[in-house]
Each structure stands twice: as C-alpha cells, then as structure tokens.
C-alpha cells in the first residue's frame, strides 16, 4: 500500500459559506464546505497533510517507510460574507522508518513557518469570469527558513473561474511566491552522507530560491452535492539566486504538473479527497531525455477537511 501512496492528508478546516468561491484547491478547498449563517465569526481549524514518498531511482523498496506530515492550527475570522483573515501555527512531524533513499530515520517534530492569510472570494468579474484571491505572509520560524536567512515570504494566489455548465467549470490558478532573504546560498541538510560520515553524497551547497510560480488550468466537474472531480494541468517554476561568495550560478527550473482528484463531501463541514499528481522536470538529467509520469515523480494522496469549532 505504501508503495503506491506518496501522500496521506488529514486536514480539518471549516470552510466558507456557499457565497464564497467554489473552486476546489488543496487546503483552500475547505472554504467550499462550511456551514453558513454562523453567529460567531471566529473559528478554529486544523489541517494536516502526511506523505510517503516513492523510493528514489535505483533504491530498493522498504516495508517500514517513514511518514512526513505538515500540520497547522488556524484561527480564522470572517470579516464579512466574502472576506476572511487567518493566522496559522504549523509544524512538521516525521515518523521513524526508512526514507526515500532507504536510510533509517528517527521520529522528529519541528516548527514550520507561521503565516497569516487574507482571503477575498469576490474580486469582481471580467465578463463571465469570476475572480478571487488570497495573500499569505510567512515568518521565518522554521529551522530551514532560518538556515536560508529568510526574512519573509509572500504568496499571492489568484483564481479566475468560468462556469461552462451548471456542473462543469474551468479555472486558471496562479500562485507566485516572493522571497526576501539575508543570504543567497545555504546548505541543504537533507543531502545524506556516506556510511562512514566523511563526505556528503552530493554537494550540499545550494542557492536560495528568490521567486516561485505555480500556475495551472483546472477543470472541475460537480457530479452532485457529494462528489466532484478535478483535473490539473500546468507548471511549477522556480528562480534561484546567483551566489558570488559560494561561486554558484543561479538558475530557473520548470516542472510540468499533472493531476486528478476526486472530492467526497459526506456531510456539511467534512470532505475527503483522493488524488494523484505528477511533477516532471522539463530539462534533461545527465543527458537522459525527459520522461513524463515516472513512478518516482508521482504522488498519491488522501486529504480530509473538517471543521473543529
């Protein structure tokens, strides 16, 4: 089972009222299944996404795989019928077992980047295209961000949704990231060392990311009030600094992102999502041609969204 599951997600979020945007998109999908008309505009939600990565190429499959999870508690305030503000306290938790390299790892708990979210589900229309968006501001509270000298990261999320029929819609989604950092390079502490502990398997030095852009076209078919299917086709791009001190060149990478998800809403305030996605780097690796939808690039996921109180 673990061999075919890259991600396991357990998320709890009380989503917005039906007046809010109906685009199903990752953790923000919770916004489509909340109970409307609550007298109390404050809510507490919980989100968790756990993953088991496929083994790296050439590595033997292990039965005792470690599970990596990203979780957060979110305090939310509904400003009005179309606006919402949130503060999220996130953390990472990894279980003991074998990672994707086949190495034994111990369980670990660490703080992730605390962030603030402003959501507006009605930015107007361009013709029949419904516009909505979010702004997320991150603090460098995680060990990784502190090692990279992160000052702050801003993520902008824009959604342009067009209703083709009553059940079928298409949306263009763009999520640019902007990084402010005090240094241009850092050490990648996920690079393993040789068994004798003398050297890293590869050079652990890396240039820090300065910009990112995830953008894709998403088709959504609502079968009924309980079931929906979405497909995702787009790109995930990253731009990196040049480091004169470490003599490392900056670069730009582009990955083709494909995915399909089945959304299940058994009751108000609760939803499950079964998903499969694949990211393929669009450049050759060691002279090899690009191959789409390889097992080590594919993720299988189960996501749950539920309101806490």
Tab-separated table of C-alpha atoms in Angstrom:
chain	number	residue	atom	x	y	z
A	1	UNK	CA	0.000	0.000	0.000
A	2	UNK	CA	2.802	2.406	0.935
A	3	UNK	CA	4.462	1.776	-2.404
A	4	UNK	CA	1.527	3.386	-4.171
A	5	UNK	CA	0.857	6.185	-1.704
A	6	UNK	CA	3.007	9.282	-1.828
A	7	UNK	CA	0.815	11.485	0.290
A	8	UNK	CA	-1.665	10.966	3.045
A	9	UNK	CA	-3.501	14.062	4.112
A	10	UNK	CA	-5.596	14.665	7.141
A	11	UNK	CA	-6.935	18.187	7.165
A	12	UNK	CA	-9.512	19.955	9.179
A	13	UNK	CA	-10.858	23.299	8.138
A	14	UNK	CA	-14.280	24.901	8.430
A	15	UNK	CA	-14.758	26.413	5.015
A	16	UNK	CA	-16.586	29.416	3.830
A	17	UNK	CA	-20.247	29.803	3.065
A	18	UNK	CA	-21.726	28.944	-0.337
A	19	UNK	CA	-21.399	32.641	-1.198
A	20	UNK	CA	-17.634	32.079	-1.297
A	21	UNK	CA	-15.760	30.783	-4.336
A	22	UNK	CA	-16.455	27.141	-5.162
A	23	UNK	CA	-13.019	26.373	-6.624
A	24	UNK	CA	-11.658	23.190	-5.060
A	25	UNK	CA	-7.955	23.737	-4.495
A	26	UNK	CA	-5.804	21.982	-1.849
A	27	UNK	CA	-6.248	23.254	1.727
A	28	UNK	CA	-8.365	26.174	0.495
A	29	UNK	CA	-10.962	23.677	-0.701
A	30	UNK	CA	-12.237	23.695	2.849
A	31	UNK	CA	-13.700	27.054	2.018
A	32	UNK	CA	-16.349	25.392	-0.100
A	33	UNK	CA	-17.981	23.195	2.540
A	34	UNK	CA	-18.511	25.339	5.617
A	35	UNK	CA	-21.734	25.983	7.438
A	36	UNK	CA	-23.166	29.371	6.571
A	37	UNK	CA	-25.013	31.792	8.795
A	38	UNK	CA	-22.994	31.268	11.991
A	39	UNK	CA	-23.443	33.988	14.600
A	40	UNK	CA	-19.840	33.582	15.747
A	41	UNK	CA	-17.410	34.863	13.111
A	42	UNK	CA	-14.412	33.223	14.836
A	43	UNK	CA	-13.414	29.610	14.202
A	44	UNK	CA	-10.533	27.244	14.946
A	45	UNK	CA	-9.481	24.768	12.275
A	46	UNK	CA	-6.843	22.063	11.925
A	47	UNK	CA	-5.016	20.976	8.788
A	48	UNK	CA	-2.639	18.063	8.248
A	49	UNK	CA	-1.063	16.574	5.148
A	50	UNK	CA	1.093	13.481	5.529
A	51	UNK	CA	3.163	11.931	2.743
A	52	UNK	CA	5.089	8.764	1.939
A	53	UNK	CA	7.467	9.295	-0.983
A	54	UNK	CA	8.173	6.670	-3.621
A	55	UNK	CA	11.732	5.346	-3.474
A	56	UNK	CA	14.377	7.208	-5.442
A	57	UNK	CA	15.538	5.576	-8.711
A	58	UNK	CA	17.786	2.585	-8.023
A	59	UNK	CA	16.763	2.306	-4.359
A	60	UNK	CA	15.181	-0.890	-3.046
A	61	UNK	CA	11.614	-0.627	-1.741
A	62	UNK	CA	11.356	-0.798	2.066
A	63	UNK	CA	8.328	-2.022	4.020
A	64	UNK	CA	8.891	0.206	7.057
A	65	UNK	CA	8.567	3.617	5.412
A	66	UNK	CA	8.695	6.890	7.334
A	67	UNK	CA	5.753	9.293	7.060
A	68	UNK	CA	6.280	13.050	6.760
A	69	UNK	CA	3.470	15.355	7.794
A	70	UNK	CA	2.777	19.089	7.661
A	71	UNK	CA	0.108	20.275	10.078
A	72	UNK	CA	-1.316	23.507	11.420
A	73	UNK	CA	-3.902	25.017	13.711
A	74	UNK	CA	-5.635	28.029	12.195
A	75	UNK	CA	-7.520	30.813	13.947
A	76	UNK	CA	-9.957	32.338	11.451
A	77	UNK	CA	-12.059	35.499	11.461
A	78	UNK	CA	-14.801	36.080	8.908
A	79	UNK	CA	-14.616	39.797	8.088
A	80	UNK	CA	-17.789	39.737	6.000
A	81	UNK	CA	-19.558	37.449	3.552
A	82	UNK	CA	-16.624	37.439	1.102
A	83	UNK	CA	-13.526	38.203	3.208
A	84	UNK	CA	-11.647	36.131	5.761
A	85	UNK	CA	-8.451	36.539	7.813
A	86	UNK	CA	-6.479	33.675	9.367
A	87	UNK	CA	-3.380	33.029	11.457
A	88	UNK	CA	-1.822	29.588	11.115
A	89	UNK	CA	0.535	27.844	13.543
A	90	UNK	CA	2.182	24.994	11.572
A	91	UNK	CA	4.614	22.209	12.391
A	92	UNK	CA	6.328	19.200	10.795
A	93	UNK	CA	6.178	15.683	12.223
A	94	UNK	CA	8.088	12.747	10.767
A	95	UNK	CA	7.701	9.160	11.951
A	96	UNK	CA	10.569	6.676	12.303
A	97	UNK	CA	11.332	4.338	9.392
A	98	UNK	CA	13.078	4.332	6.019
A	99	UNK	CA	13.082	7.460	3.866
A	100	UNK	CA	13.049	7.592	0.054
A	101	UNK	CA	16.821	6.948	-0.014
A	102	UNK	CA	16.407	3.763	2.068
A	103	UNK	CA	18.100	5.320	5.108
A	104	UNK	CA	16.811	4.723	8.645
A	105	UNK	CA	15.430	7.920	10.194
A	106	UNK	CA	14.073	8.638	13.659
A	107	UNK	CA	10.852	10.445	14.527
A	108	UNK	CA	11.154	14.224	14.569
A	109	UNK	CA	8.998	17.237	15.439
A	110	UNK	CA	9.803	20.808	14.404
A	111	UNK	CA	8.097	24.163	13.983
A	112	UNK	CA	7.211	25.312	10.447
A	113	UNK	CA	6.715	28.892	9.227
A	114	UNK	CA	3.890	30.729	10.981
A	115	UNK	CA	1.843	32.622	8.426
A	116	UNK	CA	-1.099	34.978	8.025
A	117	UNK	CA	-3.752	34.678	5.317
A	118	UNK	CA	-6.177	37.205	3.850
A	119	UNK	CA	-8.841	35.746	1.541
A	120	UNK	CA	-11.257	37.587	-0.726
A	121	UNK	CA	-13.729	35.394	-2.575
A	122	UNK	CA	-15.293	38.148	-4.684
A	123	UNK	CA	-12.822	40.393	-6.521
A	124	UNK	CA	-15.346	41.044	-9.259
A	125	UNK	CA	-15.873	39.758	-12.785
A	126	UNK	CA	-14.246	40.047	-16.189
A	127	UNK	CA	-17.211	39.239	-18.378
A	128	UNK	CA	-18.459	35.913	-17.000
A	129	UNK	CA	-15.138	35.066	-15.320
A	130	UNK	CA	-15.344	35.149	-11.505
A	131	UNK	CA	-12.187	36.479	-9.793
A	132	UNK	CA	-10.988	35.681	-6.260
A	133	UNK	CA	-7.666	35.698	-4.446
A	134	UNK	CA	-5.555	35.322	-1.320
A	135	UNK	CA	-2.437	36.859	0.210
A	136	UNK	CA	-0.207	34.814	2.541
A	137	UNK	CA	2.684	36.260	4.587
A	138	UNK	CA	5.191	33.851	6.190
A	139	UNK	CA	7.506	34.376	9.166
A	140	UNK	CA	10.899	32.555	9.324
A	141	UNK	CA	10.039	30.357	12.320
A	142	UNK	CA	11.192	27.036	10.808
A	143	UNK	CA	14.766	25.770	11.055
A	144	UNK	CA	15.021	25.533	7.267
A	145	UNK	CA	13.948	29.152	6.724
A	146	UNK	CA	16.352	30.373	9.392
A	147	UNK	CA	19.232	28.419	7.803
A	148	UNK	CA	18.427	30.074	4.464
A	149	UNK	CA	18.301	33.535	6.015
A	150	UNK	CA	14.646	34.048	5.144
A	151	UNK	CA	13.211	37.383	6.262
A	152	UNK	CA	9.721	36.808	4.888
A	153	UNK	CA	7.890	35.107	2.052
A	154	UNK	CA	4.781	36.481	0.353
A	155	UNK	CA	2.484	34.195	-1.614
A	156	UNK	CA	-0.212	35.649	-3.854
A	157	UNK	CA	-2.978	33.351	-5.063
A	158	UNK	CA	-5.287	34.320	-7.903
A	159	UNK	CA	-8.275	32.395	-9.249
A	160	UNK	CA	-10.202	33.081	-12.474
A	161	UNK	CA	-13.222	30.772	-12.617
A	162	UNK	CA	-15.586	30.318	-15.576
A	163	UNK	CA	-18.783	28.273	-15.292
A	164	UNK	CA	-19.235	26.324	-18.536
A	165	UNK	CA	-22.400	24.498	-17.463
A	166	UNK	CA	-24.168	24.066	-14.152
A	167	UNK	CA	-21.872	21.132	-13.299
A	168	UNK	CA	-18.690	21.925	-15.256
A	169	UNK	CA	-16.283	24.812	-14.684
A	170	UNK	CA	-12.734	25.737	-15.612
A	171	UNK	CA	-10.334	27.909	-13.627
A	172	UNK	CA	-6.907	29.389	-14.205
A	173	UNK	CA	-4.948	29.404	-10.938
A	174	UNK	CA	-1.696	31.335	-10.381
A	175	UNK	CA	0.347	31.233	-7.149
A	176	UNK	CA	3.502	33.385	-7.279
A	177	UNK	CA	5.963	33.348	-4.343
A	178	UNK	CA	8.344	36.188	-3.466
A	179	UNK	CA	11.251	35.543	-1.044
A	180	UNK	CA	13.214	38.122	0.951
A	181	UNK	CA	16.443	36.656	2.365
A	182	UNK	CA	19.628	37.843	4.036
A	183	UNK	CA	21.818	35.429	2.032
A	184	UNK	CA	21.830	33.935	-1.441
A	185	UNK	CA	23.096	30.420	-0.603
A	186	UNK	CA	22.748	27.831	2.154
A	187	UNK	CA	23.392	24.164	2.995
A	188	UNK	CA	20.807	21.524	2.107
A	189	UNK	CA	20.594	19.444	5.289
A	190	UNK	CA	18.518	16.749	3.544
A	191	UNK	CA	21.520	15.555	1.487
A	192	UNK	CA	22.701	12.239	3.020
A	193	UNK	CA	26.324	11.412	3.876
A	194	UNK	CA	28.310	8.294	3.066
A	195	UNK	CA	28.172	5.477	5.617
A	196	UNK	CA	31.498	6.493	7.192
A	197	UNK	CA	30.179	10.031	7.712
A	198	UNK	CA	33.158	11.615	5.966
A	199	UNK	CA	31.523	13.267	2.940
A	200	UNK	CA	28.116	14.182	1.553
A	201	UNK	CA	26.775	12.086	-1.314
A	202	UNK	CA	26.471	15.287	-3.381
A	203	UNK	CA	27.466	18.905	-2.825
A	204	UNK	CA	25.116	20.167	-0.058
A	205	UNK	CA	25.554	23.807	-1.057
A	206	UNK	CA	22.558	25.320	-2.779
A	207	UNK	CA	21.429	28.714	-3.993
A	208	UNK	CA	18.297	30.040	-2.323
A	209	UNK	CA	15.045	30.479	-4.183
A	210	UNK	CA	14.072	34.092	-4.897
A	211	UNK	CA	10.855	33.592	-6.903
A	212	UNK	CA	8.402	30.776	-7.474
A	213	UNK	CA	5.313	30.386	-9.633
A	214	UNK	CA	2.779	27.577	-9.613
A	215	UNK	CA	0.149	28.043	-12.315
A	216	UNK	CA	-2.262	25.648	-13.936
A	217	UNK	CA	-5.616	25.130	-15.615
A	218	UNK	CA	-8.149	23.212	-13.547
A	219	UNK	CA	-11.340	21.599	-14.810
A	220	UNK	CA	-13.949	20.798	-12.186
A	221	UNK	CA	-16.998	18.577	-12.648
A	222	UNK	CA	-19.547	18.523	-9.824
A	223	UNK	CA	-21.333	15.179	-10.094
A	224	UNK	CA	-23.723	16.093	-7.288
A	225	UNK	CA	-23.628	17.773	-3.878
A	226	UNK	CA	-21.414	14.970	-2.549
A	227	UNK	CA	-18.944	14.181	-5.364
A	228	UNK	CA	-16.677	16.292	-7.598
A	229	UNK	CA	-13.774	15.509	-9.934
A	230	UNK	CA	-10.979	17.933	-10.815
A	231	UNK	CA	-8.065	17.731	-13.247
A	232	UNK	CA	-4.980	19.927	-13.123
A	233	UNK	CA	-2.556	20.764	-15.964
A	234	UNK	CA	0.150	23.389	-15.589
A	235	UNK	CA	3.650	24.252	-14.445
A	236	UNK	CA	5.654	24.762	-11.265
A	237	UNK	CA	8.551	27.183	-11.805
A	238	UNK	CA	11.424	28.315	-9.564
A	239	UNK	CA	14.083	31.025	-9.899
A	240	UNK	CA	17.263	30.880	-7.797
A	241	UNK	CA	19.864	33.433	-6.724
A	242	UNK	CA	23.431	33.563	-8.003
A	243	UNK	CA	25.940	33.308	-5.129
A	244	UNK	CA	29.262	35.065	-5.771
A	245	UNK	CA	30.598	34.010	-2.358
A	246	UNK	CA	29.991	30.289	-2.966
A	247	UNK	CA	30.620	30.643	-6.730
A	248	UNK	CA	27.262	29.077	-7.539
A	249	UNK	CA	25.186	30.088	-10.545
A	250	UNK	CA	21.504	30.858	-10.276
A	251	UNK	CA	19.054	29.027	-12.481
A	252	UNK	CA	15.426	28.655	-13.498
A	253	UNK	CA	13.634	25.307	-13.362
A	254	UNK	CA	10.253	24.354	-14.807
A	255	UNK	CA	8.244	21.249	-13.950
A	256	UNK	CA	5.170	20.020	-15.797
A	257	UNK	CA	2.407	19.385	-13.248
A	258	UNK	CA	-0.453	16.967	-13.989
A	259	UNK	CA	-3.076	15.773	-11.546
A	260	UNK	CA	-6.553	14.395	-10.932
A	261	UNK	CA	-8.621	14.483	-7.725
A	262	UNK	CA	-11.918	13.022	-6.537
A	263	UNK	CA	-13.667	15.096	-3.856
A	264	UNK	CA	-16.155	13.495	-1.453
A	265	UNK	CA	-18.371	15.556	0.875
A	266	UNK	CA	-20.367	13.133	3.065
A	267	UNK	CA	-21.694	15.868	5.338
A	268	UNK	CA	-21.567	19.602	5.852
A	269	UNK	CA	-18.172	20.719	7.170
A	270	UNK	CA	-16.408	17.470	6.180
A	271	UNK	CA	-14.752	16.425	2.919
A	272	UNK	CA	-12.277	13.827	1.662
A	273	UNK	CA	-10.095	13.982	-1.442
A	274	UNK	CA	-8.405	11.119	-3.285
A	275	UNK	CA	-5.691	12.484	-5.544
A	276	UNK	CA	-2.879	11.603	-7.917
A	277	UNK	CA	-0.346	14.107	-9.262
A	278	UNK	CA	2.963	14.124	-11.093
A	279	UNK	CA	5.735	16.715	-11.495
A	280	UNK	CA	8.201	16.206	-14.376
A	281	UNK	CA	11.248	18.471	-14.741
A	282	UNK	CA	11.324	19.850	-18.286
A	283	UNK	CA	15.062	19.573	-18.829
A	284	UNK	CA	17.390	16.646	-19.397
A	285	UNK	CA	19.051	14.923	-16.448
A	286	UNK	CA	22.576	13.607	-17.028
A	287	UNK	CA	21.910	13.508	-20.751
A	288	UNK	CA	18.691	11.497	-20.420
A	289	UNK	CA	15.548	12.542	-22.268
A	290	UNK	CA	12.588	13.936	-20.362
A	291	UNK	CA	10.119	11.193	-19.373
A	292	UNK	CA	6.650	12.161	-18.171
A	293	UNK	CA	4.744	10.416	-15.383
A	294	UNK	CA	7.609	8.403	-13.894
A	295	UNK	CA	6.830	6.483	-10.645
A	296	UNK	CA	9.339	8.442	-8.547
A	297	UNK	CA	7.656	11.722	-9.590
A	298	UNK	CA	4.098	10.555	-8.873
A	299	UNK	CA	2.152	11.298	-5.704
A	300	UNK	CA	-0.942	9.546	-4.372
A	301	UNK	CA	-2.875	11.375	-1.700
A	302	UNK	CA	-5.771	11.235	0.688
A	303	UNK	CA	-6.932	14.544	2.108
A	304	UNK	CA	-9.523	15.265	4.771
A	305	UNK	CA	-11.017	18.657	5.603
A	306	UNK	CA	-13.156	19.087	8.719
A	307	UNK	CA	-14.354	21.913	10.934
A	308	UNK	CA	-13.121	21.859	14.567
A	309	UNK	CA	-15.157	24.627	16.236
